[in-house]
Amino acid sequence: MKITCFTQFLLICFLASFTTYAQKGSLADVSFMEGRWRGTFNGGPIDASWVAPEGDNLTGFMRMMKDSKVTMYEMLIFEQTEQGPIVLVKHFKPGLIGQEEKDKSDCYKFIEASKDKALFEKEDGSIRIIYEKRSPDQLVIQRGMQKDGRWAFNDLFVFNRVK
């Protein structure tokens, strides 16, 4: 009986450690974003580019325009941490004037991923973001908010690959 209980204990520990590792995630879970993308937002073009993950990061940016003038820049840095990937976001007005405080950025922690899709949650729990490659030439970023006790997501940015 002791061997059976001990074996069960080892199996439970093994499965728990595997599940923890699987939920941790890595930059490979967001590598599908690599490339140059273009869409429309708020009546103007929006461009996004992400470089392939290297080392502990994947770096990207967005540029939003209207009437041939920049309305906002956004830097998105995916960094690998011991707890899994995080997304650090900073917004800039024209003239590269930061919207967040100098030493602050919006931070989103990894929740889960599947093929060509990754879910992150803002550190205060108020917003969730889904990054999803819906086809080889379409990348979508969805924003989710709590509604009636459930997460409701809407497409925020829809990009097509720039060839």
Short mmCIF file of C-alpha atoms in Angstrom, two decimals:
data_model
loop_
_atom_site.label_atom_id
_atom_site.label_comp_id
_atom_site.label_asym_id
_atom_site.label_seq_id
_atom_site.Cartn_x
_atom_site.Cartn_y
_atom_site.Cartn_z
CA MET A 1 0.00 0.00 0.00
CA LYS A 2 2.83 2.44 0.79
CA ILE A 3 4.38 1.87 -2.65
CA THR A 4 1.06 2.60 -4.35
CA CYS A 5 0.54 5.81 -2.36
CA PHE A 6 4.14 6.87 -2.95
CA THR A 7 3.82 6.16 -6.68
CA GLN A 8 0.61 8.19 -6.79
CA PHE A 9 2.32 11.03 -4.94
CA LEU A 10 5.20 11.04 -7.47
CA LEU A 11 2.76 11.01 -10.37
CA ILE A 12 0.81 13.95 -8.92
CA CYS A 13 4.05 15.90 -8.34
CA PHE A 14 5.20 15.17 -11.89
CA LEU A 15 1.88 16.26 -13.42
CA ALA A 16 1.75 19.39 -11.26
CA SER A 17 5.25 20.42 -12.30
CA PHE A 18 4.45 19.74 -15.98
CA THR A 19 1.24 21.77 -15.78
CA THR A 20 3.05 24.66 -14.08
CA TYR A 21 5.72 24.60 -16.78
CA ALA A 22 3.15 24.41 -19.59
CA GLN A 23 1.28 27.45 -18.25
CA LYS A 24 4.51 29.41 -17.84
CA GLY A 25 4.91 30.03 -21.55
CA SER A 26 7.85 31.33 -23.53
CA LEU A 27 8.61 33.81 -26.28
CA ALA A 28 8.05 30.98 -28.76
CA ASP A 29 4.34 31.40 -27.92
CA VAL A 30 4.35 34.87 -29.52
CA SER A 31 6.92 34.35 -32.29
CA PHE A 32 4.05 34.14 -34.82
CA MET A 33 3.81 37.95 -34.62
CA GLU A 34 7.11 38.45 -36.41
CA GLY A 35 6.83 40.58 -39.51
CA ARG A 36 5.43 43.82 -40.83
CA TRP A 37 1.68 44.43 -40.62
CA ARG A 38 -0.75 47.17 -41.68
CA GLY A 39 -4.38 47.95 -40.87
CA THR A 40 -6.70 50.86 -40.25
CA PHE A 41 -7.66 52.41 -36.93
CA ASN A 42 -9.64 55.52 -36.05
CA GLY A 43 -9.86 56.66 -39.66
CA GLY A 44 -6.20 56.24 -40.55
CA PRO A 45 -3.50 53.67 -41.18
CA ILE A 46 -1.81 51.75 -38.40
CA ASP A 47 1.51 50.00 -38.96
CA ALA A 48 3.04 47.36 -36.72
CA SER A 49 6.34 45.51 -36.88
CA TRP A 50 7.79 42.80 -34.68
CA VAL A 51 11.25 41.31 -34.93
CA ALA A 52 11.89 37.65 -34.19
CA PRO A 53 12.52 36.70 -30.58
CA GLU A 54 16.17 36.79 -29.65
CA GLY A 55 17.58 36.14 -26.22
CA ASP A 56 15.02 37.21 -23.64
CA ASN A 57 12.87 39.52 -25.80
CA LEU A 58 10.69 40.11 -28.83
CA THR A 59 10.46 43.79 -29.75
CA GLY A 60 7.72 45.56 -31.66
CA PHE A 61 6.22 48.94 -32.38
CA MET A 62 3.06 50.49 -33.76
CA ARG A 63 2.51 53.78 -35.52
CA MET A 64 -1.00 55.26 -35.74
CA MET A 65 -1.76 58.04 -38.21
CA LYS A 66 -4.65 60.20 -39.37
CA ASP A 67 -4.64 62.77 -42.17
CA SER A 68 -0.99 61.91 -42.91
CA LYS A 69 0.08 62.85 -39.36
CA VAL A 70 1.18 60.64 -36.50
CA THR A 71 -1.36 60.41 -33.67
CA MET A 72 0.52 57.90 -31.49
CA TYR A 73 3.50 55.57 -31.30
CA GLU A 74 3.47 52.44 -29.18
CA MET A 75 6.43 50.30 -28.12
CA LEU A 76 5.69 46.70 -27.16
CA ILE A 77 8.42 44.64 -25.56
CA PHE A 78 7.81 40.97 -24.83
CA GLU A 79 10.33 39.88 -22.19
CA GLN A 80 10.92 36.40 -20.89
CA THR A 81 10.86 36.21 -17.09
CA GLU A 82 11.07 33.26 -14.72
CA GLN A 83 7.27 33.39 -14.44
CA GLY A 84 6.80 33.43 -18.23
CA PRO A 85 6.64 36.16 -20.84
CA ILE A 86 5.36 39.63 -20.02
CA VAL A 87 4.45 42.49 -22.32
CA LEU A 88 5.70 45.97 -21.48
CA VAL A 89 3.89 48.77 -23.36
CA LYS A 90 4.70 52.48 -23.61
CA HIS A 91 2.73 55.06 -25.58
CA PHE A 92 4.15 58.21 -27.13
CA LYS A 93 2.48 61.27 -28.59
CA PRO A 94 3.97 63.02 -31.66
CA GLY A 95 7.39 64.42 -30.77
CA LEU A 96 8.09 61.17 -28.84
CA ILE A 97 6.42 62.58 -25.73
CA GLY A 98 5.77 59.72 -23.33
CA GLN A 99 2.26 59.20 -22.00
CA GLU A 100 3.27 56.97 -19.10
CA GLU A 101 5.61 58.15 -16.37
CA LYS A 102 9.31 57.94 -17.22
CA ASP A 103 9.97 54.80 -15.17
CA LYS A 104 6.56 53.17 -15.75
CA SER A 105 5.01 51.09 -18.50
CA ASP A 106 1.82 49.09 -18.81
CA CYS A 107 2.63 45.48 -17.92
CA TYR A 108 0.72 42.40 -19.04
CA LYS A 109 1.44 38.89 -17.76
CA PHE A 110 1.14 35.69 -19.77
CA ILE A 111 -2.03 33.65 -19.14
CA GLU A 112 -2.04 30.96 -21.84
CA ALA A 113 -1.26 30.19 -25.46
CA SER A 114 -2.24 27.87 -28.26
CA LYS A 115 -1.04 27.69 -31.86
CA ASP A 116 -0.75 31.26 -33.22
CA LYS A 117 -2.64 32.72 -30.24
CA ALA A 118 -1.53 34.12 -26.88
CA LEU A 119 -3.50 35.67 -24.00
CA PHE A 120 -2.09 38.27 -21.58
CA GLU A 121 -3.65 40.13 -18.64
CA LYS A 122 -2.81 43.62 -17.40
CA GLU A 123 -1.16 43.46 -13.99
CA ASP A 124 -4.17 45.11 -12.32
CA GLY A 125 -6.51 42.50 -13.87
CA SER A 126 -8.64 45.11 -15.67
CA ILE A 127 -7.84 44.18 -19.29
CA ARG A 128 -6.91 41.08 -21.24
CA ILE A 129 -5.25 41.14 -24.65
CA ILE A 130 -5.30 38.36 -27.22
CA TYR A 131 -2.68 38.33 -29.96
CA GLU A 132 -3.84 36.01 -32.74
CA LYS A 133 -2.57 35.14 -36.18
CA ARG A 134 -5.83 34.16 -37.88
CA SER A 135 -4.19 33.29 -41.19
CA PRO A 136 -0.69 33.54 -42.64
CA ASP A 137 -1.49 37.10 -43.71
CA GLN A 138 -3.75 38.37 -40.90
CA LEU A 139 -2.83 39.34 -37.33
CA VAL A 140 -5.47 40.53 -34.88
CA ILE A 141 -5.15 42.11 -31.45
CA GLN A 142 -8.27 41.83 -29.30
CA ARG A 143 -8.99 43.69 -26.07
CA GLY A 144 -11.13 42.03 -23.41
CA MET A 145 -12.95 43.49 -20.44
CA GLN A 146 -15.13 41.94 -17.76
CA LYS A 147 -18.83 42.04 -18.60
CA ASP A 148 -21.44 40.23 -16.52
CA GLY A 149 -18.73 38.11 -14.87
CA ARG A 150 -17.22 36.99 -18.19
CA TRP A 151 -14.48 38.29 -20.45
CA ALA A 152 -15.87 39.97 -23.58
CA PHE A 153 -13.37 40.51 -26.40
CA ASN A 154 -13.52 42.83 -29.39
CA ASP A 155 -11.10 43.24 -32.27
CA LEU A 156 -8.99 46.28 -31.50
CA PHE A 157 -6.53 46.10 -34.40
CA VAL A 158 -6.81 43.96 -37.54
CA PHE A 159 -3.59 43.82 -39.55
CA ASN A 160 -2.69 42.38 -42.94
CA ARG A 161 0.85 41.27 -43.68
CA VAL A 162 2.90 43.76 -45.69
CA LYS A 163 4.68 41.92 -48.50
#
